[in-house]
N, CA, C and O atoms as a Tripos MOL2 file, in Angstrom:
@<TRIPOS>MOLECULE
protein
  284   283    71     0     0
PROTEIN
NO_CHARGES

@<TRIPOS>ATOM
      1 N           0.8180   -1.1790    0.0000 N.3       1 ASP1
      2 CA          0.0000    0.0000    0.0000 C.3       1 ASP1
      3 C           0.8710    1.2560    0.0000 C.2       1 ASP1
      4 O           2.0990    1.1600   -0.0140 O.2       1 ASP1
      5 N           0.2640    2.3930    0.0150 N.am      2 LEU2
      6 CA          0.9780    3.6680   -0.0810 C.3       2 LEU2
      7 C           1.9510    3.8820    1.0760 C.2       2 LEU2
      8 O           3.0770    4.3280    0.8580 O.2       2 LEU2
      9 N           1.5310    3.5690    2.3020 N.am      3 GLN3
     10 CA          2.4160    3.7530    3.4550 C.3       3 GLN3
     11 C           3.6730    2.9090    3.3210 C.2       3 GLN3
     12 O           4.7740    3.3970    3.5750 O.2       3 GLN3
     13 N           3.5230    1.6390    2.9250 N.am      4 HIS4
     14 CA          4.6820    0.7610    2.7460 C.3       4 HIS4
     15 C           5.6170    1.3070    1.6730 C.2       4 HIS4
     16 O           6.8330    1.3400    1.8640 O.2       4 HIS4
     17 N           5.0570    1.7300    0.5570 N.am      5 GLY5
     18 CA          5.8700    2.2430   -0.5410 C.3       5 GLY5
     19 C           6.6350    3.4960   -0.1700 C.2       5 GLY5
     20 O           7.8270    3.6110   -0.4570 O.2       5 GLY5
     21 N           5.9540    4.4360    0.4670 N.am      6 LEU6
     22 CA          6.6180    5.6840    0.8540 C.3       6 LEU6
     23 C           7.6970    5.4520    1.9000 C.2       6 LEU6
     24 O           8.8040    5.9770    1.7800 O.2       6 LEU6
     25 N           7.3800    4.6680    2.9270 N.am      7 LEU7
     26 CA          8.3720    4.4330    3.9690 C.3       7 LEU7
     27 C           9.5230    3.5760    3.4510 C.2       7 LEU7
     28 O          10.6600    3.7380    3.8930 O.2       7 LEU7
     29 N           9.2440    2.6730    2.5260 N.am      8 GLY8
     30 CA         10.3130    1.8980    1.8990 C.3       8 GLY8
     31 C          11.2600    2.7830    1.1160 C.2       8 GLY8
     32 O          12.4750    2.5930    1.1760 O.2       8 GLY8
     33 N          10.7270    3.7450    0.3850 N.am      9 ALA9
     34 CA         11.5680    4.6830   -0.3670 C.3       9 ALA9
     35 C          12.3970    5.5450    0.5760 C.2       9 ALA9
     36 O          13.5680    5.8150    0.3090 O.2       9 ALA9
     37 N          11.7940    5.9730    1.6680 N.am     10 VAL10
     38 CA         12.5160    6.7990    2.6440 C.3      10 VAL10
     39 C          13.6610    6.0070    3.2650 C.2      10 VAL10
     40 O          14.7970    6.4800    3.2920 O.2      10 VAL10
     41 N          13.3710    4.8020    3.7660 N.am     11 THR11
     42 CA         14.4120    4.0290    4.4480 C.3      11 THR11
     43 C          15.5180    3.5830    3.4970 C.2      11 THR11
     44 O          16.6720    3.4770    3.9120 O.2      11 THR11
     45 N          15.1980    3.3240    2.2500 N.am     12 SER12
     46 CA         16.2440    2.9050    1.3070 C.3      12 SER12
     47 C          17.1990    4.0470    0.9740 C.2      12 SER12
     48 O          18.3300    3.8030    0.5520 O.2      12 SER12
     49 N          16.7600    5.2800    1.1590 N.am     13 ALA13
     50 CA         17.6140    6.4370    0.8840 C.3      13 ALA13
     51 C          18.4200    6.8780    2.1090 C.2      13 ALA13
     52 O          19.2650    7.7670    2.0060 O.2      13 ALA13
     53 N          18.1650    6.2670    3.2540 N.am     14 MET14
     54 CA         18.8060    6.6980    4.5000 C.3      14 MET14
     55 C          20.0990    5.9350    4.7670 C.2      14 MET14
     56 O          20.2390    4.7740    4.3810 O.2      14 MET14
     57 N          21.0400    6.6010    5.4320 N.am     15 SER15
     58 CA         22.2590    5.9210    5.8770 C.3      15 SER15
     59 C          21.9270    5.1130    7.1310 C.2      15 SER15
     60 O          20.9070    5.3690    7.7720 O.2      15 SER15
     61 N          22.7760    4.1370    7.4960 N.am     16 PRO16
     62 CA         22.4570    3.2320    8.6010 C.3      16 PRO16
     63 C          22.1460    3.9020    9.9470 C.2      16 PRO16
     64 O          21.2880    3.4030   10.6750 O.2      16 PRO16
     65 N          22.7920    4.9830   10.2970 N.am     17 GLY17
     66 CA         22.5570    5.6060   11.5940 C.3      17 GLY17
     67 C          21.5960    6.7740   11.5590 C.2      17 GLY17
     68 O          21.4890    7.5160   12.5350 O.2      17 GLY17
     69 N          20.9010    6.9480   10.4630 N.am     18 ALA18
     70 CA         20.0630    8.1360   10.2640 C.3      18 ALA18
     71 C          18.7950    8.1140   11.1160 C.2      18 ALA18
     72 O          18.4040    7.0840   11.6660 O.2      18 ALA18
     73 N          18.1740    9.2780   11.2010 N.am     19 ALA19
     74 CA         16.9120    9.4240   11.9320 C.3      19 ALA19
     75 C          15.8570   10.0070   10.9980 C.2      19 ALA19
     76 O          16.1640   10.7780   10.0880 O.2      19 ALA19
     77 N          14.6230    9.6240   11.2430 N.am     20 PHE20
     78 CA         13.4810   10.1010   10.4730 C.3      20 PHE20
     79 C          12.4580   10.6230   11.4730 C.2      20 PHE20
     80 O          12.0530    9.9020   12.3850 O.2      20 PHE20
     81 N          12.0470   11.8550   11.3080 N.am     21 THR21
     82 CA         11.0560   12.4470   12.2010 C.3      21 THR21
     83 C           9.7830   12.7080   11.4100 C.2      21 THR21
     84 O           9.8180   13.2690   10.3150 O.2      21 THR21
     85 N           8.6710   12.2950   11.9790 N.am     22 THR22
     86 CA          7.3810   12.4970   11.3350 C.3      22 THR22
     87 C           6.3640   12.8890   12.4070 C.2      22 THR22
     88 O           6.6830   12.9010   13.5960 O.2      22 THR22
     89 N           5.1770   13.1990   11.9960 N.am     23 PHE23
     90 CA          4.1520   13.5810   12.9680 C.3      23 PHE23
     91 C           2.7980   13.0460   12.5420 C.2      23 PHE23
     92 O           2.5730   12.6750   11.3900 O.2      23 PHE23
     93 N           1.9150   13.0230   13.5120 N.am     24 SER24
     94 CA          0.5280   12.6420   13.2770 C.3      24 SER24
     95 C          -0.3360   13.6720   13.9780 C.2      24 SER24
     96 O          -0.0300   14.0990   15.0910 O.2      24 SER24
     97 N          -1.3980   14.0610   13.3340 N.am     25 TYR25
     98 CA         -2.3210   14.9650   14.0120 C.3      25 TYR25
     99 C          -2.9610   14.2200   15.1710 C.2      25 TYR25
    100 O          -3.3370   13.0540   15.0520 O.2      25 TYR25
    101 N          -3.0750   14.9020   16.2720 N.am     26 ILE26
    102 CA         -3.5190   14.2590   17.5140 C.3      26 ILE26
    103 C          -4.8920   13.5990   17.3770 C.2      26 ILE26
    104 O          -5.1320   12.5640   17.9980 O.2      26 ILE26
    105 N          -5.7810   14.1600   16.5960 N.am     27 HIS27
    106 CA         -7.1150   13.5600   16.4520 C.3      27 HIS27
    107 C          -7.0740   12.2700   15.6330 C.2      27 HIS27
    108 O          -8.0210   11.4850   15.6740 O.2      27 HIS27
    109 N          -5.9850   12.0420   14.8890 N.am     28 ALA28
    110 CA         -5.8780   10.8490   14.0490 C.3      28 ALA28
    111 C          -5.2200    9.6740   14.7710 C.2      28 ALA28
    112 O          -5.2420    8.5540   14.2600 O.2      28 ALA28
    113 N          -4.6410    9.9060   15.9390 N.am     29 ILE29
    114 CA         -3.8950    8.8590   16.6480 C.3      29 ILE29
    115 C          -4.7020    7.5620   16.8090 C.2      29 ILE29
    116 O          -4.1280    6.4900   16.6150 O.2      29 ILE29
    117 N          -5.9950    7.5940   17.1510 N.am     30 PRO30
    118 CA         -6.7220    6.3320   17.3240 C.3      30 PRO30
    119 C          -7.1660    5.6610   16.0140 C.2      30 PRO30
    120 O          -7.6610    4.5350   16.0510 O.2      30 PRO30
    121 N          -7.0060    6.3070   14.8880 N.am     31 LEU31
    122 CA         -7.4670    5.7320   13.6180 C.3      31 LEU31
    123 C          -6.6290    4.5180   13.2220 C.2      31 LEU31
    124 O          -5.4430    4.4460   13.5420 O.2      31 LEU31
    125 N          -7.2430    3.5760   12.5310 N.am     32 SER32
    126 CA         -6.5390    2.3530   12.1370 C.3      32 SER32
    127 C          -5.3620    2.6420   11.2150 C.2      32 SER32
    128 O          -4.3320    1.9770   11.3230 O.2      32 SER32
    129 N          -5.4780    3.6050   10.3180 N.am     33 SER33
    130 CA         -4.3600    3.9220    9.4190 C.3      33 SER33
    131 C          -3.1740    4.4870   10.1980 C.2      33 SER33
    132 O          -2.0250    4.2150    9.8500 O.2      33 SER33
    133 N          -3.4360    5.2650   11.2390 N.am     34 ALA34
    134 CA         -2.3550    5.7990   12.0730 C.3      34 ALA34
    135 C          -1.7080    4.6810   12.8860 C.2      34 ALA34
    136 O          -0.4890    4.6630   13.0510 O.2      34 ALA34
    137 N          -2.5040    3.7580   13.3880 N.am     35 ARG35
    138 CA         -1.9480    2.6120   14.1310 C.3      35 ARG35
    139 C          -1.0960    1.7430   13.2120 C.2      35 ARG35
    140 O          -0.0370    1.2640   13.6160 O.2      35 ARG35
    141 N          -1.5540    1.5390   11.9780 N.am     36 ARG36
    142 CA         -0.7710    0.7650   11.0060 C.3      36 ARG36
    143 C           0.5540    1.4480   10.7220 C.2      36 ARG36
    144 O           1.5870    0.7850   10.6270 O.2      36 ARG36
    145 N           0.5320    2.7830   10.5820 N.am     37 PHE37
    146 CA          1.7580    3.5130   10.2860 C.3      37 PHE37
    147 C           2.7430    3.4240   11.4510 C.2      37 PHE37
    148 O           3.9420    3.2630   11.2250 O.2      37 PHE37
    149 N           2.2650    3.5230   12.6820 N.am     38 ARG38
    150 CA          3.1590    3.3900   13.8400 C.3      38 ARG38
    151 C           3.7590    1.9870   13.8870 C.2      38 ARG38
    152 O           4.9370    1.8350   14.2110 O.2      38 ARG38
    153 N           2.9770    0.9700   13.5720 N.am     39 ALA39
    154 CA          3.4960   -0.4000   13.5270 C.3      39 ALA39
    155 C           4.5330   -0.5400   12.4150 C.2      39 ALA39
    156 O           5.5420   -1.2230   12.5860 O.2      39 ALA39
    157 N           4.2870    0.0960   11.2950 N.am     40 LEU40
    158 CA          5.2320    0.0600   10.1800 C.3      40 LEU40
    159 C           6.5390    0.7540   10.5530 C.2      40 LEU40
    160 O           7.6160    0.2820   10.1870 O.2      40 LEU40
    161 N           6.4570    1.8610   11.2710 N.am     41 LEU41
    162 CA          7.6760    2.5250   11.7540 C.3      41 LEU41
    163 C           8.4930    1.5630   12.6150 C.2      41 LEU41
    164 O           9.7090    1.4620   12.4520 O.2      41 LEU41
    165 N           7.8320    0.8590   13.5270 N.am     42 ALA42
    166 CA          8.5210   -0.0850   14.4100 C.3      42 ALA42
    167 C           9.1310   -1.2430   13.6210 C.2      42 ALA42
    168 O          10.1610   -1.7930   14.0120 O.2      42 ALA42
    169 N           8.4990   -1.6060   12.5250 N.am     43 GLU43
    170 CA          8.9970   -2.6680   11.6510 C.3      43 GLU43
    171 C          10.2410   -2.2230   10.8830 C.2      43 GLU43
    172 O          11.1660   -3.0110   10.6850 O.2      43 GLU43
    173 N          10.2640   -0.9730   10.4550 N.am     44 ARG44
    174 CA         11.3150   -0.4530    9.5780 C.3      44 ARG44
    175 C          12.4870    0.1980   10.3010 C.2      44 ARG44
    176 O          13.5350    0.4200    9.6950 O.2      44 ARG44
    177 N          12.3290    0.5090   11.5960 N.am     45 PHE45
    178 CA         13.3750    1.1850   12.3590 C.3      45 PHE45
    179 C          13.6580    0.4290   13.6470 C.2      45 PHE45
    180 O          12.7670   -0.1860   14.2330 O.2      45 PHE45
    181 N          14.9220    0.4860   14.0820 N.am     46 GLU46
    182 CA         15.3070   -0.1810   15.3230 C.3      46 GLU46
    183 C          14.7170    0.4980   16.5460 C.2      46 GLU46
    184 O          14.4580   -0.1580   17.5560 O.2      46 GLU46
    185 N          14.5030    1.7920   16.4670 N.am     47 GLU47
    186 CA         13.9890    2.5380   17.6140 C.3      47 GLU47
    187 C          12.9790    3.5800   17.1380 C.2      47 GLU47
    188 O          13.2470    4.3330   16.2020 O.2      47 GLU47
    189 N          11.8360    3.6140   17.7780 N.am     48 VAL48
    190 CA         10.8280    4.6440   17.5040 C.3      48 VAL48
    191 C          10.4750    5.2810   18.8450 C.2      48 VAL48
    192 O           9.9830    4.6170   19.7580 O.2      48 VAL48
    193 N          10.7360    6.5770   18.9390 N.am     49 VAL49
    194 CA         10.5310    7.3000   20.1870 C.3      49 VAL49
    195 C           9.4290    8.3360   19.9900 C.2      49 VAL49
    196 O           9.5290    9.1930   19.1120 O.2      49 VAL49
    197 N           8.3850    8.2580   20.7980 N.am     50 PRO50
    198 CA          7.3680    9.3070   20.7030 C.3      50 PRO50
    199 C           7.9370   10.6220   21.2160 C.2      50 PRO50
    200 O           8.6220   10.6590   22.2390 O.2      50 PRO50
    201 N           7.6530   11.6760   20.5100 N.am     51 GLY51
    202 CA          8.1210   13.0000   20.9010 C.3      51 GLY51
    203 C           7.0240   13.7610   21.6160 C.2      51 GLY51
    204 O           6.0770   13.1840   22.1510 O.2      51 GLY51
    205 N           7.1770   15.0440   21.6090 N.am     52 ARG52
    206 CA          6.2200   15.8850   22.3180 C.3      52 ARG52
    207 C           5.0190   16.2030   21.4290 C.2      52 ARG52
    208 O           5.0700   16.0580   20.2080 O.2      52 ARG52
    209 N           3.9710   16.6280   22.0570 N.am     53 THR53
    210 CA          2.8020   17.1200   21.3410 C.3      53 THR53
    211 C           3.0180   18.5970   21.0450 C.2      53 THR53
    212 O           3.3780   19.3660   21.9370 O.2      53 THR53
    213 N           2.8020   18.9910   19.8060 N.am     54 VAL54
    214 CA          2.9570   20.3860   19.3990 C.3      54 VAL54
    215 C           1.5760   21.0340   19.4760 C.2      54 VAL54
    216 O           0.7980   20.9800   18.5230 O.2      54 VAL54
    217 N           1.2860   21.6430   20.6140 N.am     55 TRP55
    218 CA         -0.0270   22.2220   20.8630 C.3      55 TRP55
    219 C          -0.2660   23.4840   20.0530 C.2      55 TRP55
    220 O          -1.4170   23.8390   19.7970 O.2      55 TRP55
    221 N           0.8010   24.1720   19.6420 N.am     56 ARG56
    222 CA          0.6340   25.4130   18.8800 C.3      56 ARG56
    223 C           0.2680   25.1450   17.4210 C.2      56 ARG56
    224 O          -0.1600   26.0510   16.7070 O.2      56 ARG56
    225 N           0.4370   23.9110   16.9870 N.am     57 ASN57
    226 CA          0.0340   23.5480   15.6320 C.3      57 ASN57
    227 C          -1.4960   23.4620   15.5910 C.2      57 ASN57
    228 O          -2.1270   23.1430   16.5980 O.2      57 ASN57
    229 N          -2.0760   23.7410   14.4530 N.am     58 ALA58
    230 CA         -3.5290   23.6310   14.3110 C.3      58 ALA58
    231 C          -3.8540   22.6710   13.1720 C.2      58 ALA58
    232 O          -3.6410   23.0360   12.0160 O.2      58 ALA58
    233 N          -4.3530   21.4750   13.4300 N.am     59 PRO59
    234 CA         -4.6220   20.9090   14.7390 C.3      59 PRO59
    235 C          -3.3300   20.4570   15.4250 C.2      59 PRO59
    236 O          -2.3040   20.3200   14.7590 O.2      59 PRO59
    237 N          -3.3580   20.2240   16.7450 N.am     60 PRO60
    238 CA         -2.1590   19.7750   17.4510 C.3      60 PRO60
    239 C          -1.5880   18.5090   16.8120 C.2      60 PRO60
    240 O          -2.3250   17.6750   16.2850 O.2      60 PRO60
    241 N          -0.2690   18.3850   16.8690 N.am     61 ALA61
    242 CA          0.4140   17.2570   16.2340 C.3      61 ALA61
    243 C           1.2830   16.5280   17.2500 C.2      61 ALA61
    244 O           1.8370   17.1350   18.1670 O.2      61 ALA61
    245 N           1.3910   15.2140   17.0680 N.am     62 PHE62
    246 CA          2.2260   14.3750   17.9120 C.3      62 PHE62
    247 C           3.4270   13.9500   17.0790 C.2      62 PHE62
    248 O           3.2630   13.4930   15.9480 O.2      62 PHE62
    249 N           4.6280   14.0930   17.6220 N.am     63 VAL63
    250 CA          5.8660   13.8430   16.8780 C.3      63 VAL63
    251 C           6.3910   12.4400   17.1830 C.2      63 VAL63
    252 O           6.3050   11.9670   18.3160 O.2      63 VAL63
    253 N           6.9380   11.7790   16.1560 N.am     64 PHE64
    254 CA          7.6130   10.4900   16.3030 C.3      64 PHE64
    255 C           9.0200   10.6170   15.7300 C.2      64 PHE64
    256 O           9.2140   11.1610   14.6440 O.2      64 PHE64
    257 N          10.0070   10.1020   16.4820 N.am     65 HIS65
    258 CA         11.3920   10.0750   16.0230 C.3      65 HIS65
    259 C          11.7590    8.6060   15.7960 C.2      65 HIS65
    260 O          11.7580    7.8130   16.7380 O.2      65 HIS65
    261 N          12.0680    8.2520   14.5690 N.am     66 ALA66
    262 CA         12.4510    6.8820   14.2200 C.3      66 ALA66
    263 C          13.9430    6.8840   13.9050 C.2      66 ALA66
    264 O          14.4170    7.6950   13.1090 O.2      66 ALA66
    265 N          14.6770    5.9710   14.5360 N.am     67 ARG67
    266 CA         16.1330    5.9700   14.3960 C.3      67 ARG67
    267 C          16.6340    4.6190   13.9080 C.2      67 ARG67
    268 O          16.0620    3.5700   14.2030 O.2      67 ARG67
    269 N          17.7120    4.6860   13.1590 N.am     68 ARG68
    270 CA         18.4210    3.5200   12.6380 C.3      68 ARG68
    271 C          17.5160    2.6060   11.8030 C.2      68 ARG68
    272 O          16.9590    1.6380   12.3190 O.2      68 ARG68
    273 N          17.3750    2.9190   10.5230 N.am     69 PRO69
    274 CA         16.5440    2.0740    9.6530 C.3      69 PRO69
    275 C          17.0720    0.6420    9.5940 C.2      69 PRO69
    276 O          18.2820    0.4180    9.5470 O.2      69 PRO69
    277 N          16.1760   -0.3000    9.5980 N.am     70 ARG70
    278 CA         16.5700   -1.7170    9.4860 C.3      70 ARG70
    279 C          16.9290   -2.0080    8.0250 C.2      70 ARG70
    280 O          16.3310   -1.4610    7.0990 O.2      70 ARG70
    281 N          17.9150   -2.8780    7.8480 N.am     71 PRO71
    282 CA         18.3100   -3.2160    6.4570 C.3      71 PRO71
    283 C          17.2450   -4.0120    5.7170 C.2      71 PRO71
    284 O          17.4350   -4.3640    4.5530 O.2      71 PRO71
@<TRIPOS>BOND
     1     1     2 1
     2     2     3 1
     3     3     4 2
     4     3     5 am
     5     5     6 1
     6     6     7 1
     7     7     8 2
     8     7     9 am
     9     9    10 1
    10    10    11 1
    11    11    12 2
    12    11    13 am
    13    13    14 1
    14    14    15 1
    15    15    16 2
    16    15    17 am
    17    17    18 1
    18    18    19 1
    19    19    20 2
    20    19    21 am
    21    21    22 1
    22    22    23 1
    23    23    24 2
    24    23    25 am
    25    25    26 1
    26    26    27 1
    27    27    28 2
    28    27    29 am
    29    29    30 1
    30    30    31 1
    31    31    32 2
    32    31    33 am
    33    33    34 1
    34    34    35 1
    35    35    36 2
    36    35    37 am
    37    37    38 1
    38    38    39 1
    39    39    40 2
    40    39    41 am
    41    41    42 1
    42    42    43 1
    43    43    44 2
    44    43    45 am
    45    45    46 1
    46    46    47 1
    47    47    48 2
    48    47    49 am
    49    49    50 1
    50    50    51 1
    51    51    52 2
    52    51    53 am
    53    53    54 1
    54    54    55 1
    55    55    56 2
    56    55    57 am
    57    57    58 1
    58    58    59 1
    59    59    60 2
    60    59    61 am
    61    61    62 1
    62    62    63 1
    63    63    64 2
    64    63    65 am
    65    65    66 1
    66    66    67 1
    67    67    68 2
    68    67    69 am
    69    69    70 1
    70    70    71 1
    71    71    72 2
    72    71    73 am
    73    73    74 1
    74    74    75 1
    75    75    76 2
    76    75    77 am
    77    77    78 1
    78    78    79 1
    79    79    80 2
    80    79    81 am
    81    81    82 1
    82    82    83 1
    83    83    84 2
    84    83    85 am
    85    85    86 1
    86    86    87 1
    87    87    88 2
    88    87    89 am
    89    89    90 1
    90    90    91 1
    91    91    92 2
    92    91    93 am
    93    93    94 1
    94    94    95 1
    95    95    96 2
    96    95    97 am
    97    97    98 1
    98    98    99 1
    99    99   100 2
   100    99   101 am
   101   101   102 1
   102   102   103 1
   103   103   104 2
   104   103   105 am
   105   105   106 1
   106   106   107 1
   107   107   108 2
   108   107   109 am
   109   109   110 1
   110   110   111 1
   111   111   112 2
   112   111   113 am
   113   113   114 1
   114   114   115 1
   115   115   116 2
   116   115   117 am
   117   117   118 1
   118   118   119 1
   119   119   120 2
   120   119   121 am
   121   121   122 1
   122   122   123 1
   123   123   124 2
   124   123   125 am
   125   125   126 1
   126   126   127 1
   127   127   128 2
   128   127   129 am
   129   129   130 1
   130   130   131 1
   131   131   132 2
   132   131   133 am
   133   133   134 1
   134   134   135 1
   135   135   136 2
   136   135   137 am
   137   137   138 1
   138   138   139 1
   139   139   140 2
   140   139   141 am
   141   141   142 1
   142   142   143 1
   143   143   144 2
   144   143   145 am
   145   145   146 1
   146   146   147 1
   147   147   148 2
   148   147   149 am
   149   149   150 1
   150   150   151 1
   151   151   152 2
   152   151   153 am
   153   153   154 1
   154   154   155 1
   155   155   156 2
   156   155   157 am
   157   157   158 1
   158   158   159 1
   159   159   160 2
   160   159   161 am
   161   161   162 1
   162   162   163 1
   163   163   164 2
   164   163   165 am
   165   165   166 1
   166   166   167 1
   167   167   168 2
   168   167   169 am
   169   169   170 1
   170   170   171 1
   171   171   172 2
   172   171   173 am
   173   173   174 1
   174   174   175 1
   175   175   176 2
   176   175   177 am
   177   177   178 1
   178   178   179 1
   179   179   180 2
   180   179   181 am
   181   181   182 1
   182   182   183 1
   183   183   184 2
   184   183   185 am
   185   185   186 1
   186   186   187 1
   187   187   188 2
   188   187   189 am
   189   189   190 1
   190   190   191 1
   191   191   192 2
   192   191   193 am
   193   193   194 1
   194   194   195 1
   195   195   196 2
   196   195   197 am
   197   197   198 1
   198   198   199 1
   199   199   200 2
   200   199   201 am
   201   201   202 1
   202   202   203 1
   203   203   204 2
   204   203   205 am
   205   205   206 1
   206   206   207 1
   207   207   208 2
   208   207   209 am
   209   209   210 1
   210   210   211 1
   211   211   212 2
   212   211   213 am
   213   213   214 1
   214   214   215 1
   215   215   216 2
   216   215   217 am
   217   217   218 1
   218   218   219 1
   219   219   220 2
   220   219   221 am
   221   221   222 1
   222   222   223 1
   223   223   224 2
   224   223   225 am
   225   225   226 1
   226   226   227 1
   227   227   228 2
   228   227   229 am
   229   229   230 1
   230   230   231 1
   231   231   232 2
   232   231   233 am
   233   233   234 1
   234   234   235 1
   235   235   236 2
   236   235   237 am
   237   237   238 1
   238   238   239 1
   239   239   240 2
   240   239   241 am
   241   241   242 1
   242   242   243 1
   243   243   244 2
   244   243   245 am
   245   245   246 1
   246   246   247 1
   247   247   248 2
   248   247   249 am
   249   249   250 1
   250   250   251 1
   251   251   252 2
   252   251   253 am
   253   253   254 1
   254   254   255 1
   255   255   256 2
   256   255   257 am
   257   257   258 1
   258   258   259 1
   259   259   260 2
   260   259   261 am
   261   261   262 1
   262   262   263 1
   263   263   264 2
   264   263   265 am
   265   265   266 1
   266   266   267 1
   267   267   268 2
   268   267   269 am
   269   269   270 1
   270   270   271 1
   271   271   272 2
   272   271   273 am
   273   273   274 1
   274   274   275 1
   275   275   276 2
   276   275   277 am
   277   277   278 1
   278   278   279 1
   279   279   280 2
   280   279   281 am
   281   281   282 1
   282   282   283 1
   283   283   284 2
@<TRIPOS>SUBSTRUCTURE
     1 ASP1         2 RESIDUE 1 A ASP
     2 LEU2         6 RESIDUE 1 A LEU
     3 GLN3        10 RESIDUE 1 A GLN
     4 HIS4        14 RESIDUE 1 A HIS
     5 GLY5        18 RESIDUE 1 A GLY
     6 LEU6        22 RESIDUE 1 A LEU
     7 LEU7        26 RESIDUE 1 A LEU
     8 GLY8        30 RESIDUE 1 A GLY
     9 ALA9        34 RESIDUE 1 A ALA
    10 VAL10       38 RESIDUE 1 A VAL
    11 THR11       42 RESIDUE 1 A THR
    12 SER12       46 RESIDUE 1 A SER
    13 ALA13       50 RESIDUE 1 A ALA
    14 MET14       54 RESIDUE 1 A MET
    15 SER15       58 RESIDUE 1 A SER
    16 PRO16       62 RESIDUE 1 A PRO
    17 GLY17       66 RESIDUE 1 A GLY
    18 ALA18       70 RESIDUE 1 A ALA
    19 ALA19       74 RESIDUE 1 A ALA
    20 PHE20       78 RESIDUE 1 A PHE
    21 THR21       82 RESIDUE 1 A THR
    22 THR22       86 RESIDUE 1 A THR
    23 PHE23       90 RESIDUE 1 A PHE
    24 SER24       94 RESIDUE 1 A SER
    25 TYR25       98 RESIDUE 1 A TYR
    26 ILE26      102 RESIDUE 1 A ILE
    27 HIS27      106 RESIDUE 1 A HIS
    28 ALA28      110 RESIDUE 1 A ALA
    29 ILE29      114 RESIDUE 1 A ILE
    30 PRO30      118 RESIDUE 1 A PRO
    31 LEU31      122 RESIDUE 1 A LEU
    32 SER32      126 RESIDUE 1 A SER
    33 SER33      130 RESIDUE 1 A SER
    34 ALA34      134 RESIDUE 1 A ALA
    35 ARG35      138 RESIDUE 1 A ARG
    36 ARG36      142 RESIDUE 1 A ARG
    37 PHE37      146 RESIDUE 1 A PHE
    38 ARG38      150 RESIDUE 1 A ARG
    39 ALA39      154 RESIDUE 1 A ALA
    40 LEU40      158 RESIDUE 1 A LEU
    41 LEU41      162 RESIDUE 1 A LEU
    42 ALA42      166 RESIDUE 1 A ALA
    43 GLU43      170 RESIDUE 1 A GLU
    44 ARG44      174 RESIDUE 1 A ARG
    45 PHE45      178 RESIDUE 1 A PHE
    46 GLU46      182 RESIDUE 1 A GLU
    47 GLU47      186 RESIDUE 1 A GLU
    48 VAL48      190 RESIDUE 1 A VAL
    49 VAL49      194 RESIDUE 1 A VAL
    50 PRO50      198 RESIDUE 1 A PRO
    51 GLY51      202 RESIDUE 1 A GLY
    52 ARG52      206 RESIDUE 1 A ARG
    53 THR53      210 RESIDUE 1 A THR
    54 VAL54      214 RESIDUE 1 A VAL
    55 TRP55      218 RESIDUE 1 A TRP
    56 ARG56      222 RESIDUE 1 A ARG
    57 ASN57      226 RESIDUE 1 A ASN
    58 ALA58      230 RESIDUE 1 A ALA
    59 PRO59      234 RESIDUE 1 A PRO
    60 PRO60      238 RESIDUE 1 A PRO
    61 ALA61      242 RESIDUE 1 A ALA
    62 PHE62      246 RESIDUE 1 A PHE
    63 VAL63      250 RESIDUE 1 A VAL
    64 PHE64      254 RESIDUE 1 A PHE
    65 HIS65      258 RESIDUE 1 A HIS
    66 ALA66      262 RESIDUE 1 A ALA
    67 ARG67      266 RESIDUE 1 A ARG
    68 ARG68      270 RESIDUE 1 A ARG
    69 PRO69      274 RESIDUE 1 A PRO
    70 ARG70      278 RESIDUE 1 A ARG
    71 PRO71      282 RESIDUE 1 A PRO
């Protein structure tokens, strides 16, 4: 699907120790597509760290830091 293709292209372009930062709008966090994307991040990266919520964004956004893409 689209998420797999996009994240595959991103990880294939990254160096082994690189980091990828992305965000999700806070209202979308419980949606199945957002849950699938978080699972895909965990599949494609050795470490996924939730970041802070950006309350000044409209709508508020939740940040994810994914580190060290898996080969």
